PDB file of C-alpha atoms and ligand atoms in Angstrom:
ATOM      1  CA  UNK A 188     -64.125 -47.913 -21.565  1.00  0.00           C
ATOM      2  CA  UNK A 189     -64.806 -48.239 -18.037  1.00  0.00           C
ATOM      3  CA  UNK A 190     -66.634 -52.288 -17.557  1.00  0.00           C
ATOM      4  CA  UNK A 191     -68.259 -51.048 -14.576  1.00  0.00           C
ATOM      5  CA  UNK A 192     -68.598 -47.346 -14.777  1.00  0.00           C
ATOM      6  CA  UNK A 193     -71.910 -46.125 -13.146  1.00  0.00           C
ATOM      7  CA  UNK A 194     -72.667 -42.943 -15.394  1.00  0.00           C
ATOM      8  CA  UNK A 195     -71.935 -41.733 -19.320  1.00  0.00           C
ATOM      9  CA  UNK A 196     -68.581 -39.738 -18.220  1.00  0.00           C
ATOM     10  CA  UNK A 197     -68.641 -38.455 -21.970  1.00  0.00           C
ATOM     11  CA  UNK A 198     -72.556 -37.556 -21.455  1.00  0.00           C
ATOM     12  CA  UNK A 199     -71.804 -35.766 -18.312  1.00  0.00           C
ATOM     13  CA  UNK A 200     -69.339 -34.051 -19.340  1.00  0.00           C
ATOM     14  CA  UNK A 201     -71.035 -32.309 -22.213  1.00  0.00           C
ATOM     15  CA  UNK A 202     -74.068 -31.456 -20.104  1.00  0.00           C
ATOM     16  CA  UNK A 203     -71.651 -29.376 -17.827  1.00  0.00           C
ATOM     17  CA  UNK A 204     -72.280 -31.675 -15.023  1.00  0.00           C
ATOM     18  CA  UNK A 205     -69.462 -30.363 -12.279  1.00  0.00           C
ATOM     19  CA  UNK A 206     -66.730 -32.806 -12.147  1.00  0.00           C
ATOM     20  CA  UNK A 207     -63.793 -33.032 -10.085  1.00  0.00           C
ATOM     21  CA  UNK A 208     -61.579 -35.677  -9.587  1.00  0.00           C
ATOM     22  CA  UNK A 209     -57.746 -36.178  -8.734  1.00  0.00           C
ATOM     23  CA  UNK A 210     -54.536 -38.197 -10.471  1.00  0.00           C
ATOM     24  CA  UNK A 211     -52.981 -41.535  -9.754  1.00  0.00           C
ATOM     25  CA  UNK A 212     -49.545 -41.629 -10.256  1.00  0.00           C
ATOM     26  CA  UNK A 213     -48.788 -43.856  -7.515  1.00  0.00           C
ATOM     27  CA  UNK A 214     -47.882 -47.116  -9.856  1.00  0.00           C
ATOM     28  CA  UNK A 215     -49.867 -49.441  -7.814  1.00  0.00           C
ATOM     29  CA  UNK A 216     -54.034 -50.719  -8.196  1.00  0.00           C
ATOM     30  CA  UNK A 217     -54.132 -50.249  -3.908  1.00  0.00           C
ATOM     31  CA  UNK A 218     -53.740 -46.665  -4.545  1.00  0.00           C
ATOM     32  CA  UNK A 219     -56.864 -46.428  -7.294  1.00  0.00           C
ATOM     33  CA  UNK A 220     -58.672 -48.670  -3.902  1.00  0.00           C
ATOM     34  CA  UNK A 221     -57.324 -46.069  -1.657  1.00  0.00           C
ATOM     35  CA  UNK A 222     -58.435 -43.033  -3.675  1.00  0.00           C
ATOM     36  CA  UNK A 223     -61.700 -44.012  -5.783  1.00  0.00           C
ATOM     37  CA  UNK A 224     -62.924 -45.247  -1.885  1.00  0.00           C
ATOM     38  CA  UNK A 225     -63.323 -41.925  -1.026  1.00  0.00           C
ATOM     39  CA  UNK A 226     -65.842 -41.344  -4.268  1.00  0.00           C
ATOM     40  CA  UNK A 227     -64.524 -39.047  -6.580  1.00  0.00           C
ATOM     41  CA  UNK A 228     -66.512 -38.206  -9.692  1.00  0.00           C
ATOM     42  CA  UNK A 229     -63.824 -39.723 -11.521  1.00  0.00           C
ATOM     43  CA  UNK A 230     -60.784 -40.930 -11.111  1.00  0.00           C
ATOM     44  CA  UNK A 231     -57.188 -39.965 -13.690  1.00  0.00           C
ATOM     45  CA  UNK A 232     -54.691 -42.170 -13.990  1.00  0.00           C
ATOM     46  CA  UNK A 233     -51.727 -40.360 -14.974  1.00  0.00           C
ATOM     47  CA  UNK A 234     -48.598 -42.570 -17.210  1.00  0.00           C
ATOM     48  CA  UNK A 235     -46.861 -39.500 -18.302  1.00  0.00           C
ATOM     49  CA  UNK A 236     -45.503 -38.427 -15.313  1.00  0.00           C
ATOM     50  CA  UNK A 237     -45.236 -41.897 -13.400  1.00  0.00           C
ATOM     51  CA  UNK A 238     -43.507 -45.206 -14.128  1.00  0.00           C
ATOM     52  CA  UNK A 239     -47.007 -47.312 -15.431  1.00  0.00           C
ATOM     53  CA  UNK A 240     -46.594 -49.778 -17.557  1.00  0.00           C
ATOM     54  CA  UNK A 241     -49.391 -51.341 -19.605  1.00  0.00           C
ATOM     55  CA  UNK A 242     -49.609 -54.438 -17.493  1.00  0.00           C
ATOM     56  CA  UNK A 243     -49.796 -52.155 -14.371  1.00  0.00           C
ATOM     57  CA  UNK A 244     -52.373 -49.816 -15.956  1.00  0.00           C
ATOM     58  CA  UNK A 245     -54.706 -52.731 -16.730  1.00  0.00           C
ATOM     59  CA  UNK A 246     -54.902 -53.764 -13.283  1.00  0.00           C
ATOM     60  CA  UNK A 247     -55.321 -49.847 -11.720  1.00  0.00           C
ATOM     61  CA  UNK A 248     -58.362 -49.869 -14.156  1.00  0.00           C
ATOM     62  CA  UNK A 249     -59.608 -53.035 -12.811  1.00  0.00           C
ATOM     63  CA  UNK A 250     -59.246 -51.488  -9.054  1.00  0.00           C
ATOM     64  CA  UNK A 251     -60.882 -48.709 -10.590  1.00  0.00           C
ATOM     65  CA  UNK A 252     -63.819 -51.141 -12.078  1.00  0.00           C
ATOM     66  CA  UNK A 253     -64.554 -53.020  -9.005  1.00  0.00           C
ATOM     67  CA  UNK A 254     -64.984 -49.728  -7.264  1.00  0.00           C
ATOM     68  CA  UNK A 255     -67.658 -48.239  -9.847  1.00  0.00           C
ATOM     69  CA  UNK A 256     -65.434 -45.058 -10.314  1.00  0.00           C
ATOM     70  CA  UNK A 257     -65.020 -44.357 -14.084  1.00  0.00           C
ATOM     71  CA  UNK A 258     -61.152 -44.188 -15.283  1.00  0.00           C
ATOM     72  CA  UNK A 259     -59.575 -42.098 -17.906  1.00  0.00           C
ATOM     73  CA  UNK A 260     -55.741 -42.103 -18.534  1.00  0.00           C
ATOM     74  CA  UNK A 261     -53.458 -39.366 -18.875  1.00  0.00           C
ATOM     75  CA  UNK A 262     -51.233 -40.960 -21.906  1.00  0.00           C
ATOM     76  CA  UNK A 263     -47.619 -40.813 -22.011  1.00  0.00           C
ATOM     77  CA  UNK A 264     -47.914 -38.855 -25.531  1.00  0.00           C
ATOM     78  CA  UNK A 265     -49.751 -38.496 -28.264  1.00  0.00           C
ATOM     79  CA  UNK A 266     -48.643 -41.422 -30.013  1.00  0.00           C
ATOM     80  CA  UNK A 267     -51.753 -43.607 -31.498  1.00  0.00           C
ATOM     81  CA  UNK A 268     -50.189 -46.613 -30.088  1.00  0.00           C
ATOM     82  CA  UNK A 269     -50.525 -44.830 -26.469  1.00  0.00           C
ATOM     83  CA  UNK A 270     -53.801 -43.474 -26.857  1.00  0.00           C
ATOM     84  CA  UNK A 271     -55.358 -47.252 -28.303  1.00  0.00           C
ATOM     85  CA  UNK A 272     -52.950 -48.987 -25.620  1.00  0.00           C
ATOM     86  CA  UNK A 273     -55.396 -47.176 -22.647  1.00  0.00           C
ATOM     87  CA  UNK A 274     -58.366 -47.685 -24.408  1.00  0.00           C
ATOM     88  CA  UNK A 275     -57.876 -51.219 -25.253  1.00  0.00           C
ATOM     89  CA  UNK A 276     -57.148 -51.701 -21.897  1.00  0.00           C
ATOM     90  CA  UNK A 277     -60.189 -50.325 -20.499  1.00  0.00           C
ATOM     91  CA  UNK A 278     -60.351 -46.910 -19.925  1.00  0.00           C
ATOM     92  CA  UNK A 279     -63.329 -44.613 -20.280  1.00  0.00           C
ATOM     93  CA  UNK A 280     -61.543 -42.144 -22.118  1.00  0.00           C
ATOM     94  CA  UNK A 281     -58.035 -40.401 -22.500  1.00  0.00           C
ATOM     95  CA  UNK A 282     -56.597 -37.191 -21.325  1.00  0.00           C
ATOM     96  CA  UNK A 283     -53.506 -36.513 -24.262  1.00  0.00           C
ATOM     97  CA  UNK A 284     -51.315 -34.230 -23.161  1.00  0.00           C
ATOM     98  CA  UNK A 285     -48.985 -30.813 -24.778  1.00  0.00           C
ATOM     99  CA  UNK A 286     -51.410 -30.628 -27.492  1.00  0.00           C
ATOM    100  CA  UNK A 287     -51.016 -27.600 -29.391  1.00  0.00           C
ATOM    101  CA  UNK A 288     -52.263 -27.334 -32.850  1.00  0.00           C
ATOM    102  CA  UNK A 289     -55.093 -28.497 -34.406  1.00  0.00           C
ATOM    103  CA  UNK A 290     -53.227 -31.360 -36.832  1.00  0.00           C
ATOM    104  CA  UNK A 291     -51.850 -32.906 -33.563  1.00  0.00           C
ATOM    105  CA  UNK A 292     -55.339 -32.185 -32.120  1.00  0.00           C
ATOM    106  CA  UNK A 293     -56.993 -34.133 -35.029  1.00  0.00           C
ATOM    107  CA  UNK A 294     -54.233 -36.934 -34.549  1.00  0.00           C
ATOM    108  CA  UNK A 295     -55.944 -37.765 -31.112  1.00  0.00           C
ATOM    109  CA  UNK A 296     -59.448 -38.404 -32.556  1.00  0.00           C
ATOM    110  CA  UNK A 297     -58.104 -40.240 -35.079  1.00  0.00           C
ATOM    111  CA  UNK A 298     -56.542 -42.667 -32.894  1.00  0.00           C
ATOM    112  CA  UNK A 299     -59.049 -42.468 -30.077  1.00  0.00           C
ATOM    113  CA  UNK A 300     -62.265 -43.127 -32.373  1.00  0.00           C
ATOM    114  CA  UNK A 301     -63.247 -46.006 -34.311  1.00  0.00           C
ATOM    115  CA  UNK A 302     -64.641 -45.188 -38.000  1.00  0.00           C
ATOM    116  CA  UNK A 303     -66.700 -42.835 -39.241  1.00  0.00           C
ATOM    117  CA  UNK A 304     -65.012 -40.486 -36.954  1.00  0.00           C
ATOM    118  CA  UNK A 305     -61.405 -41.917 -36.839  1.00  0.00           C
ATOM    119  CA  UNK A 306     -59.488 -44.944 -37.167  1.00  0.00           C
ATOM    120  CA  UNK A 307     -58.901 -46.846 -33.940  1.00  0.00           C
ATOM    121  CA  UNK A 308     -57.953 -50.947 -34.305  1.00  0.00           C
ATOM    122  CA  UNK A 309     -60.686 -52.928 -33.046  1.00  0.00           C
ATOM    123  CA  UNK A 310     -58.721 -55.174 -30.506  1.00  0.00           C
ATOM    124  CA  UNK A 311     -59.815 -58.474 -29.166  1.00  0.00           C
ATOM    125  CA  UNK A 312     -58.405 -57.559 -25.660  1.00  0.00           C
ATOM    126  CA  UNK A 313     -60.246 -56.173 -22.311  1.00  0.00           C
ATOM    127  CA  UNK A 314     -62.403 -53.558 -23.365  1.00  0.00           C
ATOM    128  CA  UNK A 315     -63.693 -56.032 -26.128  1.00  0.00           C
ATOM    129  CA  UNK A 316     -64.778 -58.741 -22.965  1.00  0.00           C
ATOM    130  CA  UNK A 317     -61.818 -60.869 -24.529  1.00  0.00           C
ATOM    131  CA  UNK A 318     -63.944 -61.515 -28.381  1.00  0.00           C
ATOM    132  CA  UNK A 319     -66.824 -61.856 -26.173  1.00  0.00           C
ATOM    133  CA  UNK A 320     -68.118 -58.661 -27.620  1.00  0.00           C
ATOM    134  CA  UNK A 321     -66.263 -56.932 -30.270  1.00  0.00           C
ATOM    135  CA  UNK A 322     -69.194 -55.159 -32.152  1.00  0.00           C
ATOM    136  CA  UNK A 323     -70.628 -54.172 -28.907  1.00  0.00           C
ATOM    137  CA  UNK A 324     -67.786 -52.158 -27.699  1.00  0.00           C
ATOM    138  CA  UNK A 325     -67.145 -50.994 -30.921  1.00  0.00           C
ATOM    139  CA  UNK A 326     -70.467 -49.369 -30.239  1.00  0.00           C
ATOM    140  CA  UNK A 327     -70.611 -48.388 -26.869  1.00  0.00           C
ATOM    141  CA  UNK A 328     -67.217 -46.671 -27.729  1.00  0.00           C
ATOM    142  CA  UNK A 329     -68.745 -44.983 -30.584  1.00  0.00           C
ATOM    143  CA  UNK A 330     -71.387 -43.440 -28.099  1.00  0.00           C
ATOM    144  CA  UNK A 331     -69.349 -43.029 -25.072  1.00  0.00           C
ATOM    145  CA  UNK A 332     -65.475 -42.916 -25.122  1.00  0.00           C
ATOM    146  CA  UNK A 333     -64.393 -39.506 -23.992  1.00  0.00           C
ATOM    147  CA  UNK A 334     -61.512 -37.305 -25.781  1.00  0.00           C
ATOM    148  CA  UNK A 335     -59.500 -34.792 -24.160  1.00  0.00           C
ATOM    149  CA  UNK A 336     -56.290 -33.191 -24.648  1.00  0.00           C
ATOM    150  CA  UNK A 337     -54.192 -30.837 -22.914  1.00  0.00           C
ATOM    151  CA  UNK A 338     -53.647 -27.000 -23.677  1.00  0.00           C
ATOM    152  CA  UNK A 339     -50.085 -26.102 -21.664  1.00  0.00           C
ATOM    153  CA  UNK A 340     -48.223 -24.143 -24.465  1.00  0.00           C
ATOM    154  CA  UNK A 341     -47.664 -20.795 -26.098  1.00  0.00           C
ATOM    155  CA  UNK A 342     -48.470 -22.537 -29.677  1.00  0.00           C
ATOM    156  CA  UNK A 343     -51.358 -24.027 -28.157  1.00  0.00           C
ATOM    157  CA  UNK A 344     -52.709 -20.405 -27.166  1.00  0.00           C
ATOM    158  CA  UNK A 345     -51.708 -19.293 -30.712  1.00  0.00           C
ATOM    159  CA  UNK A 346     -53.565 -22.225 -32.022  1.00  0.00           C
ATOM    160  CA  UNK A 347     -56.662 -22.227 -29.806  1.00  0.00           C
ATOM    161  CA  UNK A 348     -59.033 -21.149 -31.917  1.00  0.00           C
ATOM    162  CA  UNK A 349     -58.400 -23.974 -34.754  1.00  0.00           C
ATOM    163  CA  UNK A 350     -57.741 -26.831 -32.097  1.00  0.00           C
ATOM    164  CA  UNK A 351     -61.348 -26.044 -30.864  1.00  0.00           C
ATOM    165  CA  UNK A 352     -62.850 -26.381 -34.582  1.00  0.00           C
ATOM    166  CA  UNK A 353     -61.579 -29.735 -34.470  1.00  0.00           C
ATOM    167  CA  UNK A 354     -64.234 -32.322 -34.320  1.00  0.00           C
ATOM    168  CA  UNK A 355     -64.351 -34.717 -32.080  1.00  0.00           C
ATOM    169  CA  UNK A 356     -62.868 -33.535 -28.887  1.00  0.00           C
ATOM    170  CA  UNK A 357     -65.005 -33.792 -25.473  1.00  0.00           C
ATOM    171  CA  UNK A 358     -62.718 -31.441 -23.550  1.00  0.00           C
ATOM    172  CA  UNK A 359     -59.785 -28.897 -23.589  1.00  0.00           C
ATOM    173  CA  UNK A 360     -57.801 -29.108 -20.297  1.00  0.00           C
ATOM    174  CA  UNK A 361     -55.451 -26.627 -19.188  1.00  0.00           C
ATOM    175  CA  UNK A 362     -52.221 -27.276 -17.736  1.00  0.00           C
ATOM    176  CA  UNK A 363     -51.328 -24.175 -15.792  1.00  0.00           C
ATOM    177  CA  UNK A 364     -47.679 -26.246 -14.918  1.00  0.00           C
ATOM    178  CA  UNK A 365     -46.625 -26.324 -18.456  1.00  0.00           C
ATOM    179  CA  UNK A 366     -48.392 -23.005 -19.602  1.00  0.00           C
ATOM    180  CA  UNK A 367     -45.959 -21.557 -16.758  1.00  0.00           C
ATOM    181  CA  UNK A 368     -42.481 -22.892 -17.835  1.00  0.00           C
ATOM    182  CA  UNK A 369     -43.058 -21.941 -21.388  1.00  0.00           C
ATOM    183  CA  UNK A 370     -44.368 -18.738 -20.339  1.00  0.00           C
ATOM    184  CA  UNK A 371     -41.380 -17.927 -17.867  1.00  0.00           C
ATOM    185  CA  UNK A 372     -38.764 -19.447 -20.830  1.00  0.00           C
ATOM    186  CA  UNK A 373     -40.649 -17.703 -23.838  1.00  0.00           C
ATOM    187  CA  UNK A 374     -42.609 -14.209 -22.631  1.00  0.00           C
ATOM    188  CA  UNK A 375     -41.471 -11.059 -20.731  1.00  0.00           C
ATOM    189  CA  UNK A 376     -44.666  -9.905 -19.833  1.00  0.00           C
ATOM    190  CA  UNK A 377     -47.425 -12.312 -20.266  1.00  0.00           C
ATOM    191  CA  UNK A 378     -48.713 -13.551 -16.739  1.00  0.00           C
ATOM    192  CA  UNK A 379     -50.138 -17.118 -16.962  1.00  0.00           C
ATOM    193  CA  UNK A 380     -53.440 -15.980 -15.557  1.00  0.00           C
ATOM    194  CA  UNK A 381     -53.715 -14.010 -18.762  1.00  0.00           C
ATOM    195  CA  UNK A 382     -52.522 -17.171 -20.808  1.00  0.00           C
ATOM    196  CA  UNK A 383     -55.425 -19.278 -19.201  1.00  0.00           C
ATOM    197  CA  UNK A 384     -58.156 -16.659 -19.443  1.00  0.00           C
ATOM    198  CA  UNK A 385     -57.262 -16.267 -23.220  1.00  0.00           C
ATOM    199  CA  UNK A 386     -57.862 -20.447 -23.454  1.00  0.00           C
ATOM    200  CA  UNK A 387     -61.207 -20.462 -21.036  1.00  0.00           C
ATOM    201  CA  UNK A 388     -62.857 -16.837 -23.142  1.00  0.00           C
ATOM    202  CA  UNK A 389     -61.897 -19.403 -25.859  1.00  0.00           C
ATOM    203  CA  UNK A 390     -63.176 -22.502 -25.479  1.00  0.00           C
ATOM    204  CA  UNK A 391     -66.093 -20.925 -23.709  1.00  0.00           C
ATOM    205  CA  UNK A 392     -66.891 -18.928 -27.125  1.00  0.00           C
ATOM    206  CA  UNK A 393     -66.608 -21.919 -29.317  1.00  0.00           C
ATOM    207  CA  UNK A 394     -69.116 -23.512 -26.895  1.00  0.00           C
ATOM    208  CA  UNK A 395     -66.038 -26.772 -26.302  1.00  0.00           C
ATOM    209  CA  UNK A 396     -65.755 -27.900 -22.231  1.00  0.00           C
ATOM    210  CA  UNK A 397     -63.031 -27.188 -20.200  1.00  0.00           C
ATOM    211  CA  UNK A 398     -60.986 -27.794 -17.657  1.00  0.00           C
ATOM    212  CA  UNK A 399     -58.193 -27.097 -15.669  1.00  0.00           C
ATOM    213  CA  UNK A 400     -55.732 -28.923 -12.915  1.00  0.00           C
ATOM    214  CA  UNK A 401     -55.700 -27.438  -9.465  1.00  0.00           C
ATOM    215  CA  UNK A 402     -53.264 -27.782  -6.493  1.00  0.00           C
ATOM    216  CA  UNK A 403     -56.178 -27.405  -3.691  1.00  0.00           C
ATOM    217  CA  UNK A 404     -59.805 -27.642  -3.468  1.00  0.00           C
ATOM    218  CA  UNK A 405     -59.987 -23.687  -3.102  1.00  0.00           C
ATOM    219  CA  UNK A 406     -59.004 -23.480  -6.518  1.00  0.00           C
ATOM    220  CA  UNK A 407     -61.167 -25.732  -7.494  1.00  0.00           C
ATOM    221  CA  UNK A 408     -64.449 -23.759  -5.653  1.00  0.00           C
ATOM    222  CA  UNK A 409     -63.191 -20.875  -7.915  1.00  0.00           C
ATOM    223  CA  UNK A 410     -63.131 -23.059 -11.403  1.00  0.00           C
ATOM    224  CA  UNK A 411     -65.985 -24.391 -10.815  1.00  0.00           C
ATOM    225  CA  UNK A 412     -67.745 -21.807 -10.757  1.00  0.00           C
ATOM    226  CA  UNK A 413     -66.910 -20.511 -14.283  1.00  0.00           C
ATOM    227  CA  UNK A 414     -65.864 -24.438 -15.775  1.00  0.00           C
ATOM    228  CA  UNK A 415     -66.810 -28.010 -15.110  1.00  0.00           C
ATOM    229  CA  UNK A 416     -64.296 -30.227 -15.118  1.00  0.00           C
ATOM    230  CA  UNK A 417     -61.298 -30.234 -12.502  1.00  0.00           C
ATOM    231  CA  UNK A 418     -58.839 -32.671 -11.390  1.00  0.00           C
ATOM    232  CA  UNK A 419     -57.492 -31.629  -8.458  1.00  0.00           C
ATOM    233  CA  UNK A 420     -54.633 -32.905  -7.002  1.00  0.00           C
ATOM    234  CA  UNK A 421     -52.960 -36.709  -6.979  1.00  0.00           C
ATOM    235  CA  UNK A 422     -52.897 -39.149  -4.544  1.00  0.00           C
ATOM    236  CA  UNK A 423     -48.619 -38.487  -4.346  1.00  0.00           C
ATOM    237  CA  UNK A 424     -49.639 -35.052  -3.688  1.00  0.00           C
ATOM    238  CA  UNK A 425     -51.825 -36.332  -1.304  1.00  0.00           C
ATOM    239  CA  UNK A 426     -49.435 -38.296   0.563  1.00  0.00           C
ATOM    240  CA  UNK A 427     -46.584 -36.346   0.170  1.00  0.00           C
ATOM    241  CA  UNK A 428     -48.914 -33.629   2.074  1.00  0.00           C
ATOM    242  CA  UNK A 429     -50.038 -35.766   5.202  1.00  0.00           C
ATOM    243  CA  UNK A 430     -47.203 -37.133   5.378  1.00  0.00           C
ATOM    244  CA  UNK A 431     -45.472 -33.585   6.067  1.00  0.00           C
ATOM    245  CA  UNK A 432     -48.550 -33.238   8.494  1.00  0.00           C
ATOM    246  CA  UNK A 433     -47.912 -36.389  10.115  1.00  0.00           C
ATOM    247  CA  UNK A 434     -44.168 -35.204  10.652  1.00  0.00           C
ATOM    248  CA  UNK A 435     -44.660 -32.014  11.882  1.00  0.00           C
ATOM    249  CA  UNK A 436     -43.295 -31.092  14.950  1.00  0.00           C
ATOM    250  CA  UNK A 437     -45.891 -31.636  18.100  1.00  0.00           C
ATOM    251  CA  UNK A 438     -46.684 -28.562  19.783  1.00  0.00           C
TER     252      UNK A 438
HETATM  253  C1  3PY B 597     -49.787 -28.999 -16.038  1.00  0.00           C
HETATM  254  O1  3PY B 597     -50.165 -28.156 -15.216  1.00  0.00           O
HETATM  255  O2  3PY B 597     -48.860 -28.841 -16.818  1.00  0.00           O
HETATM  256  C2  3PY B 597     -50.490 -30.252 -16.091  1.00  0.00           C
HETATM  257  O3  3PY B 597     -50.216 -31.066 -16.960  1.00  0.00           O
HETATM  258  C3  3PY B 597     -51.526 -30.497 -15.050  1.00  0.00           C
HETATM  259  O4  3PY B 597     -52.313 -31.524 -15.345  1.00  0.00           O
HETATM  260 MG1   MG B 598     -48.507 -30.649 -18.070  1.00  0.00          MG
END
């Protein structure tokens, strides 16, 4: 979990506290400086869609420590070794994405979650204060590491009502990207608005957070109003955006 977070993200999160916050993919900690300085709620570091090693992750969640913004990590997979890898290293909680059933969803708590409630390795690494305090982050991760996984298939919309039984997840996020190319390779006539309202009606029956990526901060105005928890752009998107600004033509 986060060393320095300032706030229960977990805690917040199931109290519907509004929560936006964007990706880093940029592999380097003087992005997390760059983007946690402006104060999002939280910050997402994202390794399955950019080059981050574990080394490299350890030191964005350091950046992310020193500037009191807590850190989950979008995992390369779910793979146990992935999920424990991130939390080992520090983070607050994982994101685990293309979820879509509720054995794979149960997979992730087990990994994520020491015993009773799953079967994470208690590590002697970072999160642990280097032995300094084993037990103690065993128990503050009990209480306070947050579990989320990803909802961006057809099976998964098939599936949503089981993976929401499953105990032990914070948050569903939705993954409008993903939910579109397997709608556009797999459905004639199912729009991905529909796809997404089906998941939100969902989770929002079974009484489970969620949340959903957006592109702009309009979009997000609009979730938020119905959901709590956004991330909302990345700081490539960012760039890549002010940079085409920057180049623009001058009038
Ligand atoms: C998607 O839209 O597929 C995403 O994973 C966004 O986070
Ligand atoms: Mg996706």
């Amino acid at each position: 979990m986060s060393l320095a977070q300032l706030y229960d993200l977990r805690d917040a999160v199931a109290k519907r506290v509004p929560l936006r916050g964007p990706f880093v993919a940029i592999p380097t900690p003087v992005s997390v400086e760059i983007v946690a300085g402006a104060k999002p709620d939280f910050i997402c570091i994202d390794t399955e869609h950019s080059p981050i090693s574990d080394g490299l992750l350890t030191d964005m969640l350091r950046a992310a420590d020193v500037a009191c913004i807590p850190a989950i990590v979008r995992v390369r997979s779910n793979l146990p070794q992935n999920i424990s890898a991130a939390l080992d290293a520090g983070a607050c909680g994982v994101l685990v994405p293309h979820i879509s059933s509720a054995v794979e969803a149960k997979a992730v708590v087990k990994a994520a979650r020491f015993a009773p409630h799953g079967a994470r390795g208690a590590g002697p690494g970072r999160a642990a204060s280097y032995l300094r305090n084993i037990s103690g982050s065993i128990e503050r991760a009990r209480k306070e590491t947050f579990v989320a996984i990803q909802l961006e298939t057809l099976q998964a919309v098939e599936n949503v009502e089981e993976i929401l039984a499953v105990a032990g997840v914070d948050l569903v996020f939705i993954g409008p990207g993903d939910l579109g190319v397997d709608a556009a390779a797999h459905t004639g006539d199912v729009t991905v608005d529909a796809l997404i309202e089906r998941l939100v009606s969902a989770a929002q029956a079974a009484d489970v957070p969620v949340g959903i990526f957006t592109a702009d901060r309009s979009a997000s105005k609009r979730w938020l109003a119905r959901l709590s928890f956004v991330i909302e752009g990345s700081d490539a998107l960012f760039l890549t955006q002010a940079s085409d600004a920057a180049a623009a033509a001058l009038d």
